Amino acid sequence: MGSIAVLWYLQKIDNKRRDLQREADNAKIRRETKELALRLEQKERDLEQLMEKLKEVKRAIRRGERENVGKMAGLDELETRLYSGQTTNLQELTQMQRQITQLKQEGAELEEEIIASMLNQEVLEEERDALAAAIEVLDKKYREKNLLLEKEMAEFESQMGKLLLKRQGLLGEMREEWLQLYEKIGKERGGQAVAAVVGDLCQGCHISLPTNLVSRIITNERLQTCPSCGRILYYQGKEECPDI
Ligand SMILES: [Zn+2]
């Protein structure tokens, strides 16, 4: 390989690395995996909130039941006293009767509240089960997708590794100042530092190059840059450099 051909080959390797990287970054599977992960996170958060609500409802039921036990004990005591015949004072008896009525009413209201909370608990438990089932399905999908993504990433890493090895090999064949120029022009020209010349046309900017310039680069032994786009010129002619 002539010296400029080495630069051209380096350019091809770098282009391929860039394409591979872009492909990996934009891979549909990466987006899909991320989307599944986000959906899964959201559902897990929903489940956490639901479990909190459920805990609160259960606590309310226990509280209501304890309160009701207290009321019922008070009622029992009052009724025992009322029917024991110990109290004969009419006013006191009427007072006790009133207290009993009130306790019974409060008890009934409390019962209703407890029943409503229990129904709410049932609804929440159903929601929890449905959500848990949805999470399980989503989690399975996510794992499968992630496995595929990991496989693709491994393939990507392997291809990148091979390209880097080739690149490393090329650098050993290259003059340091040419490499520096290659890097510098690449930065200025969107990563494309070397332009092929076909006939007398620079493929980087499509201008016609002067004949004497073409004759200087035809052997690919001298480094010349395009007067228009500034790229290093590689005379492609008919001879292609080895494929990557
Ligand atoms: Zn040019």
CSV table of C-alpha atoms in Angstrom, one decimal, residues 3 8 16 40 44 53 80 84 89 119 124 207 214-215 220 229:
chain,number,residue,atom,x,y,z
A,3,SER,CA,1.4,6.0,1.9
A,8,TRP,CA,-7.4,6.4,2.7
A,16,LYS,CA,-17.0,2.5,9.4
A,40,LEU,CA,-42.0,-0.9,34.0
A,44,GLU,CA,-43.8,-0.4,39.9
A,53,LYS,CA,-53.4,3.0,50.1
A,80,THR,CA,-76.6,-4.8,82.3
A,84,SER,CA,-80.4,-5.2,86.8
A,89,ASN,CA,-84.6,6.8,89.5
A,119,LEU,CA,-65.4,-3.1,50.0
A,124,LEU,CA,-57.8,-2.2,45.9
A,207,ILE,CA,-14.3,20.5,-8.1
A,214,VAL,CA,-3.5,15.4,-10.5
A,215,SER,CA,-0.2,14.3,-12.0
A,220,ASN,CA,-0.3,8.4,-4.1
A,229,CYS,CA,-12.0,21.7,0.5
